[in-house]
Amino acid sequence: MNVNKILPFVLLLPFLASCTNKYKIEGTSSVNGLDGKMLYLKTMKDGEWAKLDSAEVVHGSFSMKGKIDLSLIHISEP
């Protein structure tokens, strides 16, 4: 099997899989002061910040996942 023919499709898979209405955000931090603190995923709604999700930093790691509420997504032209 020729790898050069399959490779473009394998590289395309993550992009196709990302076309869903779900999100997953994972991260790490080396800042000790963040342990035990909450991180928030926010969006602007009616001129104010609205919380979408939150995660506690535990041992420098955090994770958020869920479904995207499309009513909170705003696309504007420059």
Short mmCIF file of N, CA, C and O in Angstrom, two decimals:
data_model
loop_
_atom_site.label_atom_id
_atom_site.label_comp_id
_atom_site.label_asym_id
_atom_site.label_seq_id
_atom_site.Cartn_x
_atom_site.Cartn_y
_atom_site.Cartn_z
N MET A 1 0.85 -1.17 0.00
CA MET A 1 0.00 0.00 0.00
C MET A 1 0.89 1.24 0.00
O MET A 1 1.83 1.33 0.77
N ASN A 2 0.58 2.20 -0.86
CA ASN A 2 1.39 3.40 -0.99
C ASN A 2 1.00 4.42 0.08
O ASN A 2 -0.10 4.95 0.08
N VAL A 3 1.93 4.71 0.97
CA VAL A 3 1.67 5.63 2.08
C VAL A 3 1.39 7.04 1.56
O VAL A 3 0.58 7.77 2.12
N ASN A 4 2.02 7.43 0.47
CA ASN A 4 1.82 8.77 -0.08
C ASN A 4 0.39 9.00 -0.54
O ASN A 4 -0.08 10.13 -0.58
N LYS A 5 -0.33 7.94 -0.89
CA LYS A 5 -1.72 8.09 -1.31
C LYS A 5 -2.66 8.15 -0.10
O LYS A 5 -3.71 8.77 -0.16
N ILE A 6 -2.29 7.52 0.99
CA ILE A 6 -3.15 7.48 2.17
C ILE A 6 -2.91 8.67 3.09
O ILE A 6 -3.84 9.16 3.74
N LEU A 7 -1.70 9.16 3.16
CA LEU A 7 -1.33 10.22 4.10
C LEU A 7 -2.24 11.45 4.04
O LEU A 7 -2.68 11.93 5.09
N PRO A 8 -2.59 11.98 2.86
CA PRO A 8 -3.48 13.15 2.85
C PRO A 8 -4.83 12.89 3.51
O PRO A 8 -5.38 13.76 4.18
N PHE A 9 -5.37 11.69 3.37
CA PHE A 9 -6.65 11.38 3.99
C PHE A 9 -6.52 11.24 5.50
O PHE A 9 -7.40 11.66 6.24
N VAL A 10 -5.40 10.69 5.95
CA VAL A 10 -5.16 10.56 7.38
C VAL A 10 -5.01 11.95 8.00
O VAL A 10 -5.52 12.22 9.09
N LEU A 11 -4.33 12.85 7.32
CA LEU A 11 -4.15 14.21 7.83
C LEU A 11 -5.45 14.99 7.80
O LEU A 11 -5.65 15.91 8.60
N LEU A 12 -6.36 14.65 6.92
CA LEU A 12 -7.63 15.34 6.80
C LEU A 12 -8.63 14.90 7.87
O LEU A 12 -9.52 15.66 8.26
N LEU A 13 -8.48 13.71 8.42
CA LEU A 13 -9.42 13.17 9.40
C LEU A 13 -9.66 14.09 10.61
O LEU A 13 -10.80 14.30 11.00
N PRO A 14 -8.61 14.64 11.24
CA PRO A 14 -8.87 15.51 12.39
C PRO A 14 -9.72 16.72 12.04
O PRO A 14 -10.54 17.16 12.84
N PHE A 15 -9.57 17.25 10.84
CA PHE A 15 -10.37 18.40 10.44
C PHE A 15 -11.83 18.02 10.22
O PHE A 15 -12.73 18.75 10.58
N LEU A 16 -12.06 16.86 9.65
CA LEU A 16 -13.43 16.40 9.46
C LEU A 16 -14.08 16.07 10.79
O LEU A 16 -15.26 16.35 11.00
N ALA A 17 -13.33 15.50 11.69
CA ALA A 17 -13.87 15.15 13.00
C ALA A 17 -14.16 16.39 13.83
O ALA A 17 -14.99 16.35 14.73
N SER A 18 -13.51 17.50 13.53
CA SER A 18 -13.71 18.72 14.31
C SER A 18 -14.98 19.46 13.90
O SER A 18 -15.32 20.45 14.51
N CYS A 19 -15.67 19.00 12.89
CA CYS A 19 -16.89 19.65 12.42
C CYS A 19 -18.09 19.14 13.21
O CYS A 19 -19.06 18.64 12.63
N THR A 20 -18.04 19.23 14.51
CA THR A 20 -19.14 18.78 15.36
C THR A 20 -19.58 19.95 16.23
O THR A 20 -18.98 21.01 16.20
N ASN A 21 -20.61 19.73 17.00
CA ASN A 21 -21.07 20.78 17.91
C ASN A 21 -20.60 20.50 19.34
O ASN A 21 -21.27 20.85 20.29
N LYS A 22 -19.46 19.85 19.47
CA LYS A 22 -18.88 19.56 20.78
C LYS A 22 -17.51 20.22 20.88
O LYS A 22 -16.88 20.51 19.88
N TYR A 23 -17.08 20.45 22.10
CA TYR A 23 -15.74 20.98 22.32
C TYR A 23 -15.06 20.22 23.44
O TYR A 23 -15.71 19.63 24.30
N LYS A 24 -13.74 20.23 23.40
CA LYS A 24 -12.92 19.63 24.46
C LYS A 24 -11.66 20.48 24.55
O LYS A 24 -10.93 20.63 23.58
N ILE A 25 -11.44 21.05 25.70
CA ILE A 25 -10.28 21.90 25.94
C ILE A 25 -9.52 21.32 27.12
O ILE A 25 -10.07 21.15 28.20
N GLU A 26 -8.26 20.99 26.89
CA GLU A 26 -7.40 20.47 27.95
C GLU A 26 -6.13 21.29 27.97
O GLU A 26 -5.66 21.74 26.93
N GLY A 27 -5.58 21.49 29.15
CA GLY A 27 -4.35 22.25 29.23
C GLY A 27 -3.60 22.02 30.52
O GLY A 27 -4.11 21.38 31.46
N THR A 28 -2.39 22.52 30.54
CA THR A 28 -1.55 22.45 31.72
C THR A 28 -0.89 23.80 31.95
O THR A 28 -0.75 24.60 31.02
N SER A 29 -0.51 24.04 33.19
CA SER A 29 0.16 25.28 33.54
C SER A 29 1.26 24.98 34.55
O SER A 29 1.09 24.13 35.42
N SER A 30 2.34 25.70 34.43
CA SER A 30 3.43 25.55 35.41
C SER A 30 3.35 26.63 36.48
O SER A 30 4.22 26.72 37.35
N VAL A 31 2.29 27.45 36.46
CA VAL A 31 2.11 28.50 37.46
C VAL A 31 1.48 27.89 38.70
O VAL A 31 0.31 27.49 38.68
N ASN A 32 2.24 27.79 39.78
CA ASN A 32 1.76 27.15 41.01
C ASN A 32 0.55 27.86 41.60
O ASN A 32 -0.30 27.23 42.22
N GLY A 33 0.45 29.15 41.43
CA GLY A 33 -0.65 29.91 42.00
C GLY A 33 -2.01 29.60 41.39
O GLY A 33 -3.04 30.01 41.93
N LEU A 34 -2.05 28.87 40.29
CA LEU A 34 -3.32 28.54 39.66
C LEU A 34 -3.98 27.31 40.27
O LEU A 34 -5.19 27.10 40.09
N ASP A 35 -3.23 26.47 40.96
CA ASP A 35 -3.82 25.28 41.56
C ASP A 35 -4.97 25.66 42.49
O ASP A 35 -4.84 26.54 43.34
N GLY A 36 -6.10 25.01 42.29
CA GLY A 36 -7.28 25.27 43.10
C GLY A 36 -8.13 26.41 42.57
O GLY A 36 -9.24 26.64 43.04
N LYS A 37 -7.64 27.14 41.58
CA LYS A 37 -8.40 28.26 40.99
C LYS A 37 -9.29 27.74 39.87
O LYS A 37 -9.06 26.68 39.30
N MET A 38 -10.31 28.52 39.56
CA MET A 38 -11.24 28.17 38.48
C MET A 38 -10.86 28.94 37.22
O MET A 38 -10.52 30.13 37.29
N LEU A 39 -10.94 28.26 36.09
CA LEU A 39 -10.79 28.88 34.78
C LEU A 39 -12.15 28.87 34.11
O LEU A 39 -12.92 27.92 34.27
N TYR A 40 -12.45 29.91 33.35
CA TYR A 40 -13.77 30.03 32.73
C TYR A 40 -13.67 30.20 31.23
O TYR A 40 -12.80 30.93 30.74
N LEU A 41 -14.55 29.54 30.52
CA LEU A 41 -14.73 29.73 29.08
C LEU A 41 -15.92 30.65 28.94
O LEU A 41 -17.01 30.34 29.43
N LYS A 42 -15.73 31.83 28.31
CA LYS A 42 -16.78 32.83 28.25
C LYS A 42 -17.00 33.30 26.82
O LYS A 42 -16.13 33.18 25.98
N THR A 43 -18.19 33.88 26.59
CA THR A 43 -18.51 34.50 25.32
C THR A 43 -19.24 35.81 25.60
O THR A 43 -19.82 35.99 26.68
N MET A 44 -19.21 36.70 24.64
CA MET A 44 -19.90 37.98 24.78
C MET A 44 -21.35 37.79 24.35
O MET A 44 -21.62 37.32 23.25
N LYS A 45 -22.30 38.13 25.24
CA LYS A 45 -23.72 38.01 24.93
C LYS A 45 -24.43 39.27 25.42
O LYS A 45 -24.35 39.59 26.60
N ASP A 46 -25.06 39.97 24.52
CA ASP A 46 -25.78 41.20 24.84
C ASP A 46 -24.88 42.20 25.56
O ASP A 46 -25.29 42.85 26.53
N GLY A 47 -23.64 42.30 25.11
CA GLY A 47 -22.71 43.28 25.67
C GLY A 47 -22.08 42.88 26.99
O GLY A 47 -21.35 43.67 27.59
N GLU A 48 -22.35 41.67 27.47
CA GLU A 48 -21.77 41.21 28.73
C GLU A 48 -21.17 39.83 28.55
O GLU A 48 -21.61 39.06 27.70
N TRP A 49 -20.19 39.50 29.38
CA TRP A 49 -19.56 38.18 29.31
C TRP A 49 -20.48 37.14 29.96
O TRP A 49 -20.94 37.33 31.08
N ALA A 50 -20.73 36.06 29.24
CA ALA A 50 -21.54 34.95 29.76
C ALA A 50 -20.64 33.72 29.89
O ALA A 50 -19.88 33.40 28.98
N LYS A 51 -20.72 33.04 31.04
CA LYS A 51 -19.90 31.85 31.26
C LYS A 51 -20.49 30.67 30.50
O LYS A 51 -21.68 30.39 30.58
N LEU A 52 -19.64 29.99 29.75
CA LEU A 52 -20.05 28.79 29.02
C LEU A 52 -19.68 27.53 29.78
O LEU A 52 -20.41 26.55 29.77
N ASP A 53 -18.50 27.55 30.42
CA ASP A 53 -18.02 26.38 31.13
C ASP A 53 -16.93 26.82 32.09
O ASP A 53 -16.45 27.96 32.02
N SER A 54 -16.56 25.93 32.99
CA SER A 54 -15.49 26.23 33.93
C SER A 54 -14.75 24.95 34.28
O SER A 54 -15.26 23.85 34.07
N ALA A 55 -13.54 25.12 34.78
CA ALA A 55 -12.73 23.98 35.20
C ALA A 55 -11.81 24.42 36.33
O ALA A 55 -11.30 25.54 36.33
N GLU A 56 -11.60 23.53 37.28
CA GLU A 56 -10.66 23.80 38.37
C GLU A 56 -9.29 23.30 37.96
O GLU A 56 -9.16 22.22 37.37
N VAL A 57 -8.26 24.07 38.27
CA VAL A 57 -6.89 23.66 37.99
C VAL A 57 -6.45 22.76 39.14
O VAL A 57 -6.45 23.16 40.30
N VAL A 58 -6.10 21.51 38.80
CA VAL A 58 -5.67 20.53 39.80
C VAL A 58 -4.30 20.00 39.37
O VAL A 58 -4.17 19.43 38.29
N HIS A 59 -3.31 20.20 40.21
CA HIS A 59 -1.92 19.78 39.92
C HIS A 59 -1.47 20.31 38.56
O HIS A 59 -0.80 19.62 37.78
N GLY A 60 -1.87 21.54 38.24
CA GLY A 60 -1.45 22.20 37.00
C GLY A 60 -2.22 21.80 35.77
O GLY A 60 -1.92 22.28 34.69
N SER A 61 -3.25 20.97 35.87
CA SER A 61 -4.01 20.52 34.70
C SER A 61 -5.48 20.94 34.81
O SER A 61 -6.02 21.08 35.90
N PHE A 62 -6.11 21.15 33.65
CA PHE A 62 -7.53 21.46 33.61
C PHE A 62 -8.13 20.87 32.34
O PHE A 62 -7.42 20.58 31.38
N SER A 63 -9.44 20.69 32.36
CA SER A 63 -10.13 20.12 31.21
C SER A 63 -11.58 20.59 31.21
O SER A 63 -12.22 20.66 32.26
N MET A 64 -12.08 20.94 30.03
CA MET A 64 -13.47 21.31 29.84
C MET A 64 -13.98 20.58 28.60
O MET A 64 -13.25 20.45 27.62
N LYS A 65 -15.22 20.11 28.65
CA LYS A 65 -15.82 19.53 27.46
C LYS A 65 -17.32 19.65 27.56
O LYS A 65 -17.88 19.74 28.65
N GLY A 66 -17.96 19.69 26.40
CA GLY A 66 -19.41 19.81 26.39
C GLY A 66 -19.92 20.06 24.99
O GLY A 66 -19.19 19.98 24.00
N LYS A 67 -21.20 20.39 24.91
CA LYS A 67 -21.82 20.71 23.64
C LYS A 67 -21.82 22.22 23.46
O LYS A 67 -21.99 22.96 24.42
N ILE A 68 -21.66 22.66 22.24
CA ILE A 68 -21.67 24.07 21.91
C ILE A 68 -23.10 24.53 21.73
O ILE A 68 -23.85 23.93 20.96
N ASP A 69 -23.49 25.57 22.44
CA ASP A 69 -24.80 26.19 22.26
C ASP A 69 -24.67 27.19 21.12
O ASP A 69 -24.10 28.26 21.29
N LEU A 70 -25.16 26.82 19.95
CA LEU A 70 -24.97 27.65 18.76
C LEU A 70 -25.63 29.02 18.89
O LEU A 70 -25.24 29.95 18.19
N SER A 71 -26.58 29.18 19.80
CA SER A 71 -27.20 30.49 19.98
C SER A 71 -26.23 31.48 20.61
O SER A 71 -26.45 32.69 20.56
N LEU A 72 -25.15 30.99 21.23
CA LEU A 72 -24.17 31.86 21.87
C LEU A 72 -23.01 32.21 20.96
O LEU A 72 -22.15 33.01 21.33
N ILE A 73 -22.96 31.61 19.77
CA ILE A 73 -21.87 31.87 18.84
C ILE A 73 -22.24 33.06 17.96
O ILE A 73 -23.29 33.07 17.32
N HIS A 74 -21.38 34.07 17.97
CA HIS A 74 -21.63 35.28 17.19
C HIS A 74 -20.54 35.43 16.14
O HIS A 74 -19.36 35.44 16.47
N ILE A 75 -20.95 35.56 14.90
CA ILE A 75 -20.01 35.79 13.82
C ILE A 75 -20.28 37.17 13.27
O ILE A 75 -21.41 37.49 12.88
N SER A 76 -19.27 38.01 13.26
CA SER A 76 -19.45 39.37 12.75
C SER A 76 -18.36 39.68 11.75
O SER A 76 -17.27 39.14 11.80
N GLU A 77 -18.68 40.55 10.84
CA GLU A 77 -17.72 40.98 9.82
C GLU A 77 -16.93 42.16 10.37
O GLU A 77 -17.45 42.95 11.15
N PRO A 78 -15.69 42.30 9.91
CA PRO A 78 -14.85 43.41 10.41
C PRO A 78 -15.38 44.77 9.98
O PRO A 78 -16.08 44.97 9.10
#
